Short mmCIF file of the C-alpha atoms (twelve columns), coordinates in Angstrom:
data_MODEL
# 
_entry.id   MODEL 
# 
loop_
_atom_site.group_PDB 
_atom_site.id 
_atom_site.type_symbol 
_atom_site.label_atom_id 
_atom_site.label_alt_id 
_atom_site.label_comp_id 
_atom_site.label_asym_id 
_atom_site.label_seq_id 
_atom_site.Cartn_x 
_atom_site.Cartn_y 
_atom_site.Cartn_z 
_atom_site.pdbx_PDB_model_num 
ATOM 1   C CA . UNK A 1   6.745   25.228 46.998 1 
ATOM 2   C CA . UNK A 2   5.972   21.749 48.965 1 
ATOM 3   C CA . UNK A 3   2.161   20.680 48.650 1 
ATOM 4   C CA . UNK A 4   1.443   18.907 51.750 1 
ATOM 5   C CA . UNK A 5   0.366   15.333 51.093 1 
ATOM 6   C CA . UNK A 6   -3.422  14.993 52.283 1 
ATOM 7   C CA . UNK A 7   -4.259  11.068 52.880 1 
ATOM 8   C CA . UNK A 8   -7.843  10.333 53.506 1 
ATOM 9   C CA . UNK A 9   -8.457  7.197  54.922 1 
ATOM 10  C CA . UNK A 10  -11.922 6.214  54.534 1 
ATOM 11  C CA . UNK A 11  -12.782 8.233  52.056 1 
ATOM 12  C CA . UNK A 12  -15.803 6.536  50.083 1 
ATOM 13  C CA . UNK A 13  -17.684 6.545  53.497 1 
ATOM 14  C CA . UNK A 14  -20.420 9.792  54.085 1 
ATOM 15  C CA . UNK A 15  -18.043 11.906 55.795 1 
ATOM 16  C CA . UNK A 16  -14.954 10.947 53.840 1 
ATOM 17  C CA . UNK A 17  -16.484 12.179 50.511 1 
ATOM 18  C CA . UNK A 18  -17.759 15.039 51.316 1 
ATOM 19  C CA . UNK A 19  -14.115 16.029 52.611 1 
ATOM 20  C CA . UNK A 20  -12.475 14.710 49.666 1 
ATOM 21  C CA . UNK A 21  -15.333 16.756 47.373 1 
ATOM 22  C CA . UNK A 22  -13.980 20.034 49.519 1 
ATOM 23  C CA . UNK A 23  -10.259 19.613 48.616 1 
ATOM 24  C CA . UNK A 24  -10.822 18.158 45.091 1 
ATOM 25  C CA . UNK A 25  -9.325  20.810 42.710 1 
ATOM 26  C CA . UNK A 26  -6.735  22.531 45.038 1 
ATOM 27  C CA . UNK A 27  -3.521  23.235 44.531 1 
ATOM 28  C CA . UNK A 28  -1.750  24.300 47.580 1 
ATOM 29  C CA . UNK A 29  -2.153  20.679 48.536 1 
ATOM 30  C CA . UNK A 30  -1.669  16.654 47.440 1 
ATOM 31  C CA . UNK A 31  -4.816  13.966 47.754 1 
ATOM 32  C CA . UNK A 32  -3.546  10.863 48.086 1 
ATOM 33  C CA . UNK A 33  -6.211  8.131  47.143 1 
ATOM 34  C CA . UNK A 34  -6.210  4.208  47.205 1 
ATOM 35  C CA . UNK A 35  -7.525  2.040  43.912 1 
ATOM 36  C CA . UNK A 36  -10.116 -0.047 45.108 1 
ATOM 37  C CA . UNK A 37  -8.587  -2.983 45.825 1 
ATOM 38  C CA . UNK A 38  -6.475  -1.608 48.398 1 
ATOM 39  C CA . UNK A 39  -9.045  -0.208 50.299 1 
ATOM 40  C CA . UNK A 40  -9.295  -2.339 52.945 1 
ATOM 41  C CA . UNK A 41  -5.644  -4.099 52.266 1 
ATOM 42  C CA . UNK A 42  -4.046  -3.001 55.975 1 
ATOM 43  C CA . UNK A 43  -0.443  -3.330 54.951 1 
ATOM 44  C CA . UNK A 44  -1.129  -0.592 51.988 1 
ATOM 45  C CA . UNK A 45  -3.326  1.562  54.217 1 
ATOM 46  C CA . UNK A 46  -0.562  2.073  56.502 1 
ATOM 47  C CA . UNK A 47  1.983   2.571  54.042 1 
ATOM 48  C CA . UNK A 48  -0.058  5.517  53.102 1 
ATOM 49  C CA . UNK A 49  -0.713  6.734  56.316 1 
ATOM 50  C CA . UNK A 50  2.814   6.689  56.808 1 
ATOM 51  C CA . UNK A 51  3.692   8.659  53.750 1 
ATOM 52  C CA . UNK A 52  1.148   11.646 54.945 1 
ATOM 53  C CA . UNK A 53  1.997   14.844 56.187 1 
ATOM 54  C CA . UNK A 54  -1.616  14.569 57.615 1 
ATOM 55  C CA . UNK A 55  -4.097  11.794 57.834 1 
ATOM 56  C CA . UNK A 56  -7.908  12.354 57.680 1 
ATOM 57  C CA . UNK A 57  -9.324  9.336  59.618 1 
ATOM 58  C CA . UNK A 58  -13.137 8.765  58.360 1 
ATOM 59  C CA . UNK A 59  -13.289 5.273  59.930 1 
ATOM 60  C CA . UNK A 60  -15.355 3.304  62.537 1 
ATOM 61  C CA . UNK A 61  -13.791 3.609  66.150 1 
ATOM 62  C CA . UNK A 62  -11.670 0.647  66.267 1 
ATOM 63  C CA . UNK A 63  -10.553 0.921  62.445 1 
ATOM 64  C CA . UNK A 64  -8.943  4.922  63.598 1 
ATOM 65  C CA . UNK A 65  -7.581  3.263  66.674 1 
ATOM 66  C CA . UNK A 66  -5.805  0.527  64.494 1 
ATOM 67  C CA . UNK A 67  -4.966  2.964  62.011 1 
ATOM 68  C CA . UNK A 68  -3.221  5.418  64.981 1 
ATOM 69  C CA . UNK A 69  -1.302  2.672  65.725 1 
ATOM 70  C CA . UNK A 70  0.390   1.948  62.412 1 
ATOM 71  C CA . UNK A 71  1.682   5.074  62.329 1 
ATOM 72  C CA . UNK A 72  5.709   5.084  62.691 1 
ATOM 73  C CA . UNK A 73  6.136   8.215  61.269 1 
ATOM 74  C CA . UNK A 74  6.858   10.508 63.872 1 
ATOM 75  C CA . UNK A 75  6.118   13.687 61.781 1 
ATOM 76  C CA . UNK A 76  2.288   12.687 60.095 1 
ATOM 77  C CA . UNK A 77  -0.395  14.790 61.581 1 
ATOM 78  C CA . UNK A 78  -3.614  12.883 62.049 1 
ATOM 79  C CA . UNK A 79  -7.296  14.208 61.988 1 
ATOM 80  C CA . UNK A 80  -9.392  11.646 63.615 1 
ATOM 81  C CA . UNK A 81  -13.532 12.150 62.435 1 
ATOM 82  C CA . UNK A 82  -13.864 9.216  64.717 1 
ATOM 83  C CA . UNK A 83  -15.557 9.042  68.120 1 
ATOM 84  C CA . UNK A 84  -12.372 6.955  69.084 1 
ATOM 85  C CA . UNK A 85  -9.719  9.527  70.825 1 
ATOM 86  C CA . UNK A 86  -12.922 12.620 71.375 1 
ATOM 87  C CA . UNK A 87  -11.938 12.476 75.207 1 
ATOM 88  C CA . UNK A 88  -8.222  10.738 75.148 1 
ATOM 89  C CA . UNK A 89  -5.356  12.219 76.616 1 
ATOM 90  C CA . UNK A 90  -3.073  13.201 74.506 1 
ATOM 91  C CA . UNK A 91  -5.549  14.587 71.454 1 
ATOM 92  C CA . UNK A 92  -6.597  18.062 70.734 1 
ATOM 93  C CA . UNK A 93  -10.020 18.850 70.808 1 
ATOM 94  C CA . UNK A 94  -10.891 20.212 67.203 1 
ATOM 95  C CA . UNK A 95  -13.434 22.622 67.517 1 
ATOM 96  C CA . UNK A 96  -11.316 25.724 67.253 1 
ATOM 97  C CA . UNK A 97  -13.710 28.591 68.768 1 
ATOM 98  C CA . UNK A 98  -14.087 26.760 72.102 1 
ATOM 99  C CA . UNK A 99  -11.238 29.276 73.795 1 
ATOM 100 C CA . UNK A 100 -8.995  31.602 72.485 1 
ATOM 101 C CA . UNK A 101 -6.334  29.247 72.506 1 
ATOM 102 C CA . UNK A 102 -8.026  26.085 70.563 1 
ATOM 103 C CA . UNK A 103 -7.130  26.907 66.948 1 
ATOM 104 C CA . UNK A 104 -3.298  27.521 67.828 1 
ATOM 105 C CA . UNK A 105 -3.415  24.029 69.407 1 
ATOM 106 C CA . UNK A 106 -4.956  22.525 66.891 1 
ATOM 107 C CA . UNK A 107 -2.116  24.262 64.272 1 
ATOM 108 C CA . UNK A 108 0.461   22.789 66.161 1 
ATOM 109 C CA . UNK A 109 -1.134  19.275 67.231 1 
ATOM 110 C CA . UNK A 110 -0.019  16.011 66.136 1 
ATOM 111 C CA . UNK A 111 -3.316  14.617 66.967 1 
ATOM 112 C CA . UNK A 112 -6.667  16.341 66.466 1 
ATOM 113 C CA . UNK A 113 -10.303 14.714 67.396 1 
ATOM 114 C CA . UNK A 114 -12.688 15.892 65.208 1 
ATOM 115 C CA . UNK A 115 -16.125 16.677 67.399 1 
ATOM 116 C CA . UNK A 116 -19.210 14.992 67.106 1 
ATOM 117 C CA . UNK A 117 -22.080 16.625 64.986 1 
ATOM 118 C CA . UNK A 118 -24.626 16.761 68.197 1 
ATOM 119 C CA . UNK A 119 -21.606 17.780 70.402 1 
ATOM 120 C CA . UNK A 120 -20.458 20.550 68.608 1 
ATOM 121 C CA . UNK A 121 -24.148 22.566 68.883 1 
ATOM 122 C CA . UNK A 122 -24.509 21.272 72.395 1 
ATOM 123 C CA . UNK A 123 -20.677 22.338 73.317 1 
ATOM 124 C CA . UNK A 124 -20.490 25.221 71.268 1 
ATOM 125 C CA . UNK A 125 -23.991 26.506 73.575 1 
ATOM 126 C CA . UNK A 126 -22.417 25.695 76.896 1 
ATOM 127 C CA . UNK A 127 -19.180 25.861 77.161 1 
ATOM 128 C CA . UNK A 128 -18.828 29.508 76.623 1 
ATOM 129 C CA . UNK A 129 -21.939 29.640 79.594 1 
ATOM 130 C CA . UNK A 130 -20.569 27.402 82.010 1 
ATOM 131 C CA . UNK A 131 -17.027 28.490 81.599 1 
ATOM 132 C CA . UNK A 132 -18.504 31.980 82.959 1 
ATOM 133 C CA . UNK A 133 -20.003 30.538 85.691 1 
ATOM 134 C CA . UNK A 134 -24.069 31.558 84.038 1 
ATOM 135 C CA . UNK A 135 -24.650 27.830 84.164 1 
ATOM 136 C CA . UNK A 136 -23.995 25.782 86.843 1 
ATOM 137 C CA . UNK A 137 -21.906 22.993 86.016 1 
ATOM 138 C CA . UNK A 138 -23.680 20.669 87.904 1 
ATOM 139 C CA . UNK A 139 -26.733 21.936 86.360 1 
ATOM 140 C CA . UNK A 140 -29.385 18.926 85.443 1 
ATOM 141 C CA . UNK A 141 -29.426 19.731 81.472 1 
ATOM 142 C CA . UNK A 142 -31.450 17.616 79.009 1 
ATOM 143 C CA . UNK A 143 -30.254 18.241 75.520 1 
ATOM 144 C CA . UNK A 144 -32.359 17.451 72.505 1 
ATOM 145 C CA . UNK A 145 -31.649 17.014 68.818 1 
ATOM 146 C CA . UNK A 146 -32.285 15.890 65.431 1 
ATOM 147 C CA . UNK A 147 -30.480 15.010 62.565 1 
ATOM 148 C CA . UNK A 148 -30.787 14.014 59.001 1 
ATOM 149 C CA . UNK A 149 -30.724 10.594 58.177 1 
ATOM 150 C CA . UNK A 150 -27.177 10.591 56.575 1 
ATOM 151 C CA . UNK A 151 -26.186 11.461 60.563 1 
ATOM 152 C CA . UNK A 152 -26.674 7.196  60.411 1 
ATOM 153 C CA . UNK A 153 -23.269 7.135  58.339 1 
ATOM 154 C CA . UNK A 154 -23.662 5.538  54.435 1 
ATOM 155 C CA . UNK A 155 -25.876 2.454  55.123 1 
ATOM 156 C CA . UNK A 156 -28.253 5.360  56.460 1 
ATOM 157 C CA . UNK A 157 -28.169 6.708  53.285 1 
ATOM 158 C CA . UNK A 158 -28.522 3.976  51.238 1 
ATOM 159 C CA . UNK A 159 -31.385 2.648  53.174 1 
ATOM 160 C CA . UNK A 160 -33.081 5.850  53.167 1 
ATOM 161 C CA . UNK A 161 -32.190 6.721  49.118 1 
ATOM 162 C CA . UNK A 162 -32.719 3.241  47.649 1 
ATOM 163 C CA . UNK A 163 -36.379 3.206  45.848 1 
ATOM 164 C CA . UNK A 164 -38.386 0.373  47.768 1 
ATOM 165 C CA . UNK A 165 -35.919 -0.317 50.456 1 
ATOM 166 C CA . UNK A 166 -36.970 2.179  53.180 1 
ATOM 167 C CA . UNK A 167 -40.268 3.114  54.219 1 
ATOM 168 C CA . UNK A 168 -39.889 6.691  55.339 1 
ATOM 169 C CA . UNK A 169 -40.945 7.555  58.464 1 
ATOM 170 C CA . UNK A 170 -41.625 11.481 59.897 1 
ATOM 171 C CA . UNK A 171 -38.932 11.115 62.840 1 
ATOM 172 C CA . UNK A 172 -37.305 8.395  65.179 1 
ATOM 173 C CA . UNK A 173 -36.560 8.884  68.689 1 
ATOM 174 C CA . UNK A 174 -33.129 6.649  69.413 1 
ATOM 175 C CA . UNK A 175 -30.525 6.760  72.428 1 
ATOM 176 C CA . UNK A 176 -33.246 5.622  74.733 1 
ATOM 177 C CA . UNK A 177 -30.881 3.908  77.212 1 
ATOM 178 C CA . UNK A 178 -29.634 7.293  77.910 1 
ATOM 179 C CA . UNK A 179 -26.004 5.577  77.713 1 
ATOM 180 C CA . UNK A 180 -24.906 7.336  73.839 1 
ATOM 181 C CA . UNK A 181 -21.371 7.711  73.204 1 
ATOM 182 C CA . UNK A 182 -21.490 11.418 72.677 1 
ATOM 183 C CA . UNK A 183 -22.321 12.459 76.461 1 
ATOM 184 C CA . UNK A 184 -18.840 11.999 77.698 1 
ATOM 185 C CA . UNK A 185 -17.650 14.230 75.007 1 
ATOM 186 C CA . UNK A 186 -20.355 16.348 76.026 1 
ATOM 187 C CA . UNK A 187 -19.563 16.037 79.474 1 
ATOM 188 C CA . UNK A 188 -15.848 16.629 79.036 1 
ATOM 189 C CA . UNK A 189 -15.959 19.563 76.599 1 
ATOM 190 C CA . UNK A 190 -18.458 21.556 77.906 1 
ATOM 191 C CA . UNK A 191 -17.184 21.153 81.659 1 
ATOM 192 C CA . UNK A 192 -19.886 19.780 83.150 1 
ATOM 193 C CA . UNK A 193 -19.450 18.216 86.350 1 
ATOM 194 C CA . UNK A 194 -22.406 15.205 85.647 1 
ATOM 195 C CA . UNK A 195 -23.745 13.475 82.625 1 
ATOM 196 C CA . UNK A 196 -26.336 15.209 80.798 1 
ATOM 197 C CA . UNK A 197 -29.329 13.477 79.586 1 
ATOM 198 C CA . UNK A 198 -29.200 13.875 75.765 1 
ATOM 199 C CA . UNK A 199 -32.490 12.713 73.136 1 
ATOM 200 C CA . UNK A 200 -31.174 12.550 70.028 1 
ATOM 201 C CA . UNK A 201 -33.213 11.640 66.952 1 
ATOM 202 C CA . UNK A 202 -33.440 11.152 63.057 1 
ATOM 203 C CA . UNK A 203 -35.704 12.689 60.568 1 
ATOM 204 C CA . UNK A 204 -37.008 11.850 56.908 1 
ATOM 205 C CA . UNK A 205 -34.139 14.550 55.462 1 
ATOM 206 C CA . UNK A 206 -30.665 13.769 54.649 1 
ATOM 207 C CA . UNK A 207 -28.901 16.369 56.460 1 
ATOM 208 C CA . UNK A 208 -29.106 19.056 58.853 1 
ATOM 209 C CA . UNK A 209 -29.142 19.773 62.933 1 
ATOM 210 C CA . UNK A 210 -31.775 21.288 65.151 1 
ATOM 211 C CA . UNK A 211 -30.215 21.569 68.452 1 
ATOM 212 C CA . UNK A 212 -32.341 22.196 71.866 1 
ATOM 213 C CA . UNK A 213 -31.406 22.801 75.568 1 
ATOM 214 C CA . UNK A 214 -34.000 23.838 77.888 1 
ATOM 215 C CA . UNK A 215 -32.747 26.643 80.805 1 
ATOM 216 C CA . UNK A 216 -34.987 27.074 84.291 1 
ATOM 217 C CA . UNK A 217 -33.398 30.430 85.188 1 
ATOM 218 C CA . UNK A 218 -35.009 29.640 88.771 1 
ATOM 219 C CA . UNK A 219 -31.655 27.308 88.595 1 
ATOM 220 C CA . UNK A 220 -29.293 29.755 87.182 1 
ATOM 221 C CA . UNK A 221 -27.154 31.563 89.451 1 
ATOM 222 C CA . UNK A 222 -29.033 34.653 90.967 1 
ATOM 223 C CA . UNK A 223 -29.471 37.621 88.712 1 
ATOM 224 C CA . UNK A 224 -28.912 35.479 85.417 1 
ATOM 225 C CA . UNK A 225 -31.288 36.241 82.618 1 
ATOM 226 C CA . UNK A 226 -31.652 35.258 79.116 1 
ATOM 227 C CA . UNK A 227 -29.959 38.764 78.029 1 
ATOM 228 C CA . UNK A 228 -26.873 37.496 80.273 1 
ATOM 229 C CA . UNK A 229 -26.962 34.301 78.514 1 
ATOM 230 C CA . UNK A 230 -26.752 35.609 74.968 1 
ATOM 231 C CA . UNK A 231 -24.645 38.492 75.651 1 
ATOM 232 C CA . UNK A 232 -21.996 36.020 76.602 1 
ATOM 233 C CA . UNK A 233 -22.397 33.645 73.672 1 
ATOM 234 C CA . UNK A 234 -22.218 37.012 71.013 1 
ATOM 235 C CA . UNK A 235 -19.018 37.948 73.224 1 
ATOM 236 C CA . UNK A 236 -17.668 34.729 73.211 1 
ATOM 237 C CA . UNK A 237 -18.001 34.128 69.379 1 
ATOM 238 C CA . UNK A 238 -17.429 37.755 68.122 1 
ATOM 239 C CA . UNK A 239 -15.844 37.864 64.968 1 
ATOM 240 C CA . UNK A 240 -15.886 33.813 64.519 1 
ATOM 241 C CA . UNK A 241 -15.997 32.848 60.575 1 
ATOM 242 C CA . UNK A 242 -17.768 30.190 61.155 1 
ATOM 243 C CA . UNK A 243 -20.216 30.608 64.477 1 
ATOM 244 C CA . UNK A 244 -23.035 33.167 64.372 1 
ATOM 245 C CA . UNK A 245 -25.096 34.244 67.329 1 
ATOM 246 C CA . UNK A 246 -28.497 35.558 66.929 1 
ATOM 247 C CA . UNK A 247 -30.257 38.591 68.513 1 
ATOM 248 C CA . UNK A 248 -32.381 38.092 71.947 1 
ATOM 249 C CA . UNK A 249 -36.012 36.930 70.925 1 
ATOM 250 C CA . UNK A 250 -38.509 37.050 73.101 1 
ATOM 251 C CA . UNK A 251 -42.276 36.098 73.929 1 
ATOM 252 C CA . UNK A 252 -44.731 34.097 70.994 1 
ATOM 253 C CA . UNK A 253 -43.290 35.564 68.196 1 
ATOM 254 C CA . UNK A 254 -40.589 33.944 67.229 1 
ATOM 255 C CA . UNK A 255 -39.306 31.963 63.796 1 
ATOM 256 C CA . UNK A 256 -39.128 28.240 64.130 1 
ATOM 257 C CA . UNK A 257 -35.784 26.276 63.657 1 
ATOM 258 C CA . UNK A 258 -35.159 24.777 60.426 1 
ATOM 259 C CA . UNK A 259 -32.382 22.189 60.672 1 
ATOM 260 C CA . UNK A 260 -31.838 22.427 57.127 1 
ATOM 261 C CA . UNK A 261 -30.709 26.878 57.054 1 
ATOM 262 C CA . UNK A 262 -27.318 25.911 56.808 1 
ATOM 263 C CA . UNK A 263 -26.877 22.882 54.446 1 
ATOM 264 C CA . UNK A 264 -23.691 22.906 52.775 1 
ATOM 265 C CA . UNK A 265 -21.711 24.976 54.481 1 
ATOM 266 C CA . UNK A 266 -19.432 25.196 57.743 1 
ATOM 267 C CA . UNK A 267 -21.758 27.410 59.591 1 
ATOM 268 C CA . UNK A 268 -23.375 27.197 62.793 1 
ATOM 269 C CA . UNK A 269 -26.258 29.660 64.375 1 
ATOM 270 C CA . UNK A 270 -26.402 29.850 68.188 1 
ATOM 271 C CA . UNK A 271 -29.858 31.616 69.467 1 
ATOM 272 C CA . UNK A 272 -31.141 32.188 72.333 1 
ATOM 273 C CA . UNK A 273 -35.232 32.176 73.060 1 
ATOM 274 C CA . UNK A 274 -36.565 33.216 76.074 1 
ATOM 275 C CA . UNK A 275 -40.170 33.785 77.842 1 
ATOM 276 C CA . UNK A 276 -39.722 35.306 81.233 1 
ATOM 277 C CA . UNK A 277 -43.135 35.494 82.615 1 
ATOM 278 C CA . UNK A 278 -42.539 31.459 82.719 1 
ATOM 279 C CA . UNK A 279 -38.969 31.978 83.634 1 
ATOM 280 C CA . UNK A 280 -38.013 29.668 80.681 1 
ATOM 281 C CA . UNK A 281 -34.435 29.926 78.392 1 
ATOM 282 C CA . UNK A 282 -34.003 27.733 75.428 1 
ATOM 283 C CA . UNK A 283 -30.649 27.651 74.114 1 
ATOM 284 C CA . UNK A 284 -30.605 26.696 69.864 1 
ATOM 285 C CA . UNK A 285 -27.892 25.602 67.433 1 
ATOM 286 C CA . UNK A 286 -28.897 24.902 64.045 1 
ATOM 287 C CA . UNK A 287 -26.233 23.669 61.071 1 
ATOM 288 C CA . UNK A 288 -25.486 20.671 58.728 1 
ATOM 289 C CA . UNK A 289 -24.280 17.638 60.431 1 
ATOM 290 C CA . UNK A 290 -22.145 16.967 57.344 1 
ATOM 291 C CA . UNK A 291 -20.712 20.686 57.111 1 
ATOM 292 C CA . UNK A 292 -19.645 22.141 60.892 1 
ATOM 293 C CA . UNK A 293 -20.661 18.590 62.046 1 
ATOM 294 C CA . UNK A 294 -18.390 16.357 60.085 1 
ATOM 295 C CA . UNK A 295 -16.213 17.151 57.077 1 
ATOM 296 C CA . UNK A 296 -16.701 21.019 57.143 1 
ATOM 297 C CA . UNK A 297 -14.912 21.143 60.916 1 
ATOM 298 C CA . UNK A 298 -12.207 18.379 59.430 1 
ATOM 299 C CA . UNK A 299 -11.493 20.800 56.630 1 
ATOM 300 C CA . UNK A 300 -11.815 23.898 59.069 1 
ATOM 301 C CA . UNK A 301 -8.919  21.627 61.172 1 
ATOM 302 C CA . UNK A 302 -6.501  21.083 58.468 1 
ATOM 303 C CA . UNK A 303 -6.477  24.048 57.017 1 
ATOM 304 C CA . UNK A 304 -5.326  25.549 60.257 1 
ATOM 305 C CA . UNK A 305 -2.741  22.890 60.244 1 
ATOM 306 C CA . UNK A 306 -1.807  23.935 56.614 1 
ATOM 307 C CA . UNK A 307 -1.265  27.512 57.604 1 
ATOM 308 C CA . UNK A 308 1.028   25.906 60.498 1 
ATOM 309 C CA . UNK A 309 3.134   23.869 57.918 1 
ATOM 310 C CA . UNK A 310 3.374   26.836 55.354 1 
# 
């Protein structure tokens, strides 16, 4: 029986060990790893690469661009958990409940762009919504977030882990030149017709989303109403593994979001909150930035591509 050979590139970075720490131990599959000193050696990178049936890419942009292009191999599959090739021609958007279709493209794919953490609650929210016309795409949205710290990659972590070399602070507020480099993925994937304004921000935990986007349903198509909103996200994502939807809540009494529910796993919870006396929606993902986020949706990717190769 061939085991696939799995080549992680990057894989001492945040994202990279937590994906390698998901395969470790299987045996329906191959992990190729580099010694040390070969790391960073370019010539020995991409003779691994090339030796790959698929490549998990857990690199800085320009390092998975440079990597792509070493490939000469015709037949290794790459992963990218990159913001490099998110909105390039040519890639397969891997978040496979965002149509019917998306996890049989992503099975066959050569190339596979792994979303962003914040883009994945934000796209998962709209695009089922906007797709079925209940949001305008034009619609002016604001989308608000925050993350654990290790969101900041591994220097995050270090800075934030490493007795007397961070001074914690409660949350900080960053992306204030409204010009971040997940809002054309955002844009793209969700099929939005303009940029949306997105807030994003890190707090004193190491991991886990809490995901915001404020509704006006005087701006919603006529007749739309938070019960609209949420009947289409439960249709949308019924019988998903992965993607939960919550039930309707209305009014004062309702839980508060805890962006650390879903730590350690590949899950993500879409609810929808609503006070209609104020004519107000708010639209919530919560789930781990390193889990559905990161290395839980690169794992959720190749194993879809495994089932492909079988």
């Amino acid at each position: 029986m061939h085991q696939p050979l799995v080549f992680i590139d990057g894989d001492q970075g945040t994202t990279g060990l937590q994906i390698h720490a998901r395969l470790h131990g299987r045996d329906d599959l191959r992990l190729l790893t580099l010694p040390d000193a070969e790391r960073k050696d370019p010539q020995r990178r991409a003779e691994a690469i090339n030796s790959a049936d698929v490549a998990i890419l857990c690199l800085p942009d320009d390092a998975a661009r440079q990597a792509v292009a070493a490939i000469v191999n015709s037949s290794v599959r790459v992963i990218d958990a990159s913001s490099a090739h998110r909105t390039s021609a040519g890639w397969v958007y891997g978040l496979p409940e965002l149509d019917q279709q998306q996890a049989e493209q992503i099975a066959q794919a050569k190339r596979v762009s792994n979303p962003g953490c914040y883009p994945t609650g934000a796209i998962a929210l709209l695009r089922p919504l906007v797709t079925a016309g209940l949001v305008p795409t034009d619609y002016p949205l604001t989308v608000n977030a925050v993350s654990g710290y290790s969101g900041g990659g591994r220097a995050a972590v270090e800075r934030h882990e490493t007795p007397g070399l961070y001074a914690a602070q409660g949350v900080l507020v960053y992306g204030l030149n409204l010009d971040h480099k997940h809002v054309p993925e955002i844009q793209q994937h969700a099929g939005l017709s303009h940029r949306p304004v997105f807030v994003p921000s890190y707090g004193s935990y190491r991991q886990g989303i809490a995901l915001t986007i404020a509704l006006q349903t005087r701006l919603l198509p006529a007749g739309v109403s938070a019960a609209h909103l949420q009947d289409c996200l439960r249709e949308h994502y019924h019988g998903s593994r992965y993607v939960q939807v919550a039930p309707l809540e209305h009014g004062e009494a309702t839980p508060m979001l805890d962006p650390q529910a879903l730590n350690d796993s590949n899950n993500l919870r879409l609810a929808v909150f609503a006070n209609e006396a104020h004519g107000q929606v708010l639209l919530t993902a919560v789930f781990d930035n390193l889990g559905k986020g990161a290395s839980g949706a690169a794992v959720q990717n190749l194993e879809l591509m495994l089932a492909a190769m079988a």
